[in-house]
mmCIF file of C-alpha atoms in Angstrom:
data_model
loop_
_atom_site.group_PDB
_atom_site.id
_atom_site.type_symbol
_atom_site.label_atom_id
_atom_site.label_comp_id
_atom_site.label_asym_id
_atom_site.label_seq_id
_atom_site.Cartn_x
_atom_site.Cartn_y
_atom_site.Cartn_z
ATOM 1 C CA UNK A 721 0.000 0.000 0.000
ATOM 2 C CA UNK A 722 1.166 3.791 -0.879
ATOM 3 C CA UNK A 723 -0.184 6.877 0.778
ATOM 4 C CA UNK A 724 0.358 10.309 -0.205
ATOM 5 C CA UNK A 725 -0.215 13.146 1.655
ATOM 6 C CA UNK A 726 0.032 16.263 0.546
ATOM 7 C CA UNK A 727 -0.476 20.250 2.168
ATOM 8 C CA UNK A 728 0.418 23.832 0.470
ATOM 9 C CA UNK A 729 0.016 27.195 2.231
ATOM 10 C CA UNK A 730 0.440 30.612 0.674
ATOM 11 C CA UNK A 731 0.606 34.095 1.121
ATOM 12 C CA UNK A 732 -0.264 37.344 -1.426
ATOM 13 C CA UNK A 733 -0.633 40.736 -1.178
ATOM 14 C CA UNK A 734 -3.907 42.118 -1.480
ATOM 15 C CA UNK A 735 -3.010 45.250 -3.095
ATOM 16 C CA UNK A 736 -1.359 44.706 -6.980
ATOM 17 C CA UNK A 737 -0.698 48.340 -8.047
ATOM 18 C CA UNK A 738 3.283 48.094 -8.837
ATOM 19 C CA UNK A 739 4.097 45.183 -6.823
ATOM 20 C CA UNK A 740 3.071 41.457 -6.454
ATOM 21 C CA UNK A 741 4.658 39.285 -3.277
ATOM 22 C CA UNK A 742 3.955 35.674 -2.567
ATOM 23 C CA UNK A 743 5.591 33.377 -0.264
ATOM 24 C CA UNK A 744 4.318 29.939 0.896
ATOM 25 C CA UNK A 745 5.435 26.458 1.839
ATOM 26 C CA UNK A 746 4.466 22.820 1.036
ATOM 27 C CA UNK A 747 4.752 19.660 2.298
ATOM 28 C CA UNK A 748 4.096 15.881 0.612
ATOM 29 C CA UNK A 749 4.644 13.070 3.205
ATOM 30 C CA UNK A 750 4.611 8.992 0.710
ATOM 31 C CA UNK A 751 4.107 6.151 3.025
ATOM 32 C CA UNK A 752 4.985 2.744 1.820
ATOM 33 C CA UNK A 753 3.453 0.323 3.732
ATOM 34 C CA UNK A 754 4.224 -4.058 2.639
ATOM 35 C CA UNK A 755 3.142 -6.551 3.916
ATOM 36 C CA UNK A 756 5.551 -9.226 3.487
ATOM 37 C CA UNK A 757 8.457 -7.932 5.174
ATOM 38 C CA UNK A 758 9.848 -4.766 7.243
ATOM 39 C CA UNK A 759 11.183 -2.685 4.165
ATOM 40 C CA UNK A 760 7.929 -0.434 4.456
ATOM 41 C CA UNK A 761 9.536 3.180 3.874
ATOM 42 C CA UNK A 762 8.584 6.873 4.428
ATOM 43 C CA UNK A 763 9.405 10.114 2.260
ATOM 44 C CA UNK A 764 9.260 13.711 2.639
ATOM 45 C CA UNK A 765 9.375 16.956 0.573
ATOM 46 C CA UNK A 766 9.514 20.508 1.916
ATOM 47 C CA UNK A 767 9.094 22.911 -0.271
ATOM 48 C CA UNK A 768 9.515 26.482 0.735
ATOM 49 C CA UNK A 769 8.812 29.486 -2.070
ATOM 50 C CA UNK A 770 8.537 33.455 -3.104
ATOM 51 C CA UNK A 771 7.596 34.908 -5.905
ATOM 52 C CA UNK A 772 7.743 38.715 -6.568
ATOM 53 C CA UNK A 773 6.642 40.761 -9.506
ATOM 54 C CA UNK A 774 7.516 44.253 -9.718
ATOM 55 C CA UNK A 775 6.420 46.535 -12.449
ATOM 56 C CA UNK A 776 7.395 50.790 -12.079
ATOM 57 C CA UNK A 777 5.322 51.511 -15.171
ATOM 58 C CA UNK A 778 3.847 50.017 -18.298
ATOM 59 C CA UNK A 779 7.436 49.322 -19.816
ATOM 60 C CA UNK A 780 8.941 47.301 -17.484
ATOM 61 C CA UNK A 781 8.272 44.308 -15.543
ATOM 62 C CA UNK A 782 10.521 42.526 -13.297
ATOM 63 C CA UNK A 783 9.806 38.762 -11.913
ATOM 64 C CA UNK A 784 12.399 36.758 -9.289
ATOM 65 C CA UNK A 785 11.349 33.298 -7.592
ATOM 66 C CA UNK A 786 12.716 31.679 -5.111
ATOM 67 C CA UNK A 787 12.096 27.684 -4.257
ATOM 68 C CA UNK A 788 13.765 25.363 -1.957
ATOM 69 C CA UNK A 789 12.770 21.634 -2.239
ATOM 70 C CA UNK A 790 14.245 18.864 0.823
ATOM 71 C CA UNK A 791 13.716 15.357 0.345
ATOM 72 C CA UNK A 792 14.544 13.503 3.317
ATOM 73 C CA UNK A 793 13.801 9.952 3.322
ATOM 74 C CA UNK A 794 14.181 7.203 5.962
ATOM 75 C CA UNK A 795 15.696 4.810 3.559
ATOM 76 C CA UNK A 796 18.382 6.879 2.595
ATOM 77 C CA UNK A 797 21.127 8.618 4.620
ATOM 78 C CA UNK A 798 21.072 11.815 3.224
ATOM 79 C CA UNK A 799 18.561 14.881 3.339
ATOM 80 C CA UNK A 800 18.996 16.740 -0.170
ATOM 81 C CA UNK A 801 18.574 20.530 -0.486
ATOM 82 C CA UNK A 802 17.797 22.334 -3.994
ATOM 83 C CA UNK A 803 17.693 25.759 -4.157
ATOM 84 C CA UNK A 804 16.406 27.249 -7.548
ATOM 85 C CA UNK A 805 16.477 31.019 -8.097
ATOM 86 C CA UNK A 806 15.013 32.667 -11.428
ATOM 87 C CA UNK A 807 14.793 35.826 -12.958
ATOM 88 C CA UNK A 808 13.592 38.018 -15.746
ATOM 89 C CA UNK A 809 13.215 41.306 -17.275
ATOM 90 C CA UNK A 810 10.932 42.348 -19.458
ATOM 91 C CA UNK A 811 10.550 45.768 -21.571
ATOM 92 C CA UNK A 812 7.432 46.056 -23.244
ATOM 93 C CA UNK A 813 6.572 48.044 -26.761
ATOM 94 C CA UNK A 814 4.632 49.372 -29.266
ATOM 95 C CA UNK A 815 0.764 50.374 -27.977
ATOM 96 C CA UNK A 816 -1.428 47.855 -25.536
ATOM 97 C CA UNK A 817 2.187 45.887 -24.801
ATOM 98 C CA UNK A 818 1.728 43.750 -28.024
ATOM 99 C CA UNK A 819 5.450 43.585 -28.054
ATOM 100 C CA UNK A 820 8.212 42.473 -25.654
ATOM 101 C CA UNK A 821 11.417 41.597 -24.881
ATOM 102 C CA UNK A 822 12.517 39.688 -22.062
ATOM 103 C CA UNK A 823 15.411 38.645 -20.816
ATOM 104 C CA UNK A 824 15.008 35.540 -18.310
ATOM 105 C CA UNK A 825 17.732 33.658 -16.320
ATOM 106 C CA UNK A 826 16.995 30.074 -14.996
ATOM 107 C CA UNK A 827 18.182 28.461 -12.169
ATOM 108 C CA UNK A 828 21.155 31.588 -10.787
ATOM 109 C CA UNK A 829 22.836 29.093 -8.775
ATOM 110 C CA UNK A 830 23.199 26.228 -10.630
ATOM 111 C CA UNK A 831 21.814 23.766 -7.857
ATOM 112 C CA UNK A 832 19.129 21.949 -9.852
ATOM 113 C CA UNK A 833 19.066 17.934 -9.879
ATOM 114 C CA UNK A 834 17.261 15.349 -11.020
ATOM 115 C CA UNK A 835 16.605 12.819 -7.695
ATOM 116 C CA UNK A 836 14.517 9.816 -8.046
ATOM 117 C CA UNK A 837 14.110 7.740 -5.011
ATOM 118 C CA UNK A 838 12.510 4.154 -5.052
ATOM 119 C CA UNK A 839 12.112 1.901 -2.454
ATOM 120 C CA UNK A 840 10.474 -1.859 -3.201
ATOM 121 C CA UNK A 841 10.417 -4.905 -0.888
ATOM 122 C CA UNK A 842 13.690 -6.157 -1.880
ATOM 123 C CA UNK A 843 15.454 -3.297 -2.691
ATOM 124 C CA UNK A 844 15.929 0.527 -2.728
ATOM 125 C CA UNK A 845 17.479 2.533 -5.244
ATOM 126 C CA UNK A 846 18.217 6.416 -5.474
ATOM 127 C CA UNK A 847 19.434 8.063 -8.690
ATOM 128 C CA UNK A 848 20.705 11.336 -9.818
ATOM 129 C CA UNK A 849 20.810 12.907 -13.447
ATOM 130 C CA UNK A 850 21.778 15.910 -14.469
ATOM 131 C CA UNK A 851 19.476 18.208 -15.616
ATOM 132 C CA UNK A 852 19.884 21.243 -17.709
ATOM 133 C CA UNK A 853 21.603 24.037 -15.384
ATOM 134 C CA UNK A 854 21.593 27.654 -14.960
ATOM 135 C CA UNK A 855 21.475 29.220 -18.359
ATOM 136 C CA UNK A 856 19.861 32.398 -19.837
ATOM 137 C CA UNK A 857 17.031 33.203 -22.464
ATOM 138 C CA UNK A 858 16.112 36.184 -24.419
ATOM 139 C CA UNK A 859 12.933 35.718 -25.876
ATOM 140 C CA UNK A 860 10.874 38.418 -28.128
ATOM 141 C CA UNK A 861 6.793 38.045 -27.814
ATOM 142 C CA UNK A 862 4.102 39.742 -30.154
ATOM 143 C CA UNK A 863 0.637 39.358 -29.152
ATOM 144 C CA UNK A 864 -1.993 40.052 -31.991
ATOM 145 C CA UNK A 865 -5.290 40.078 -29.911
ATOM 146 C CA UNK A 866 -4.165 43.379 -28.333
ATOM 147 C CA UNK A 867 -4.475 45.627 -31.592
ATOM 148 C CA UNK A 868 -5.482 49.412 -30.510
ATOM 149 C CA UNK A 869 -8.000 50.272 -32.581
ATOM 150 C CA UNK A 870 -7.867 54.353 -31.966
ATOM 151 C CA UNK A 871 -5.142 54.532 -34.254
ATOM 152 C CA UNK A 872 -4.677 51.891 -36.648
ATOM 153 C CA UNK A 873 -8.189 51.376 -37.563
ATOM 154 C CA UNK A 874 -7.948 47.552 -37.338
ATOM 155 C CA UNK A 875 -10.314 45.795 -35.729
ATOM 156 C CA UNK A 876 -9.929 41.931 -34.366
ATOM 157 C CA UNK A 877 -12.711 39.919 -33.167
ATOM 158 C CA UNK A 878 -11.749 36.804 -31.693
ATOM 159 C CA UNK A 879 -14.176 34.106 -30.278
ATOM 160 C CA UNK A 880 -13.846 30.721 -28.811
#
């Protein structure tokens, strides 16, 4: 038998204006329960997180999150913590923001692993790949449902 348990809490600010904070934790507790022998094993993952979103004016818009993820299982000797950080800026153009440009950086620290823990009756098994690490993206996005009609005269209509 397998039981998972899981719990998430989270905090936001009420008032969005020019700035957006959230912070929060959860928690996921995976019981594995046999019935043949004593091997029956327990996991846990914390997860603690913030998120803030900060935008001075209609130009600019700036987004950082923060995670932490333990794992801390019984069958294994270790507790593992990942931090991830990530980032981006974004500078938007042309009327209604159709356009941007963003610049976004992914995991600052270069922390993030892949973990996969298993634990059967007659064996247990933990393994670690590498997963793509801290790089950066600059990515350009035009939106065509946000046409202004006051001055170009065009006129979308779009339905689902």
């Amino acid at each position: 038998e397998s039981f998972t348990h899981e719990a998430r809490l989270s905090f936001e600010n009420r008032k969005k204006d020019k700035v957006q904070i959230s912070v929060g934790s959860a928690a996921s507790l995976t019981n594995n329960l046999y019935s043949i022998d004593n091997n029956s094993a327990v996991y846990y993952t914390l997860t603690y997180f913030s998120d803030i979103n900060i935008q001075p004016n209609d130009k600019w818009s700036f987004i950082a999150s923060a995670e932490i993820n333990s794992y801390y299982s019984q069958s294994f000797k270790n507790q593992d913590l990942i931090p991830l950080i990530n980032a981006e800026l974004t500078r938007y153009f042309l009327t209604s923001k159709r356009l941007s440009v963003s610049i976004q950086a992914y995991d600052i620290l270069n922390q993030n692993t892949g973990i996969e823990r298993v634990s059967e009756l007659n064996y247990i098994r933990e393994t670690t790949s590498d997963v793509i690490g801290r790089y950066i993206l600059i990515a350009a996005k035009f939106r065509l449902n946000k046409a202004d009609t006051k001055s170009s005269g065009i006129q979308l209509d779009i339905r689902k």
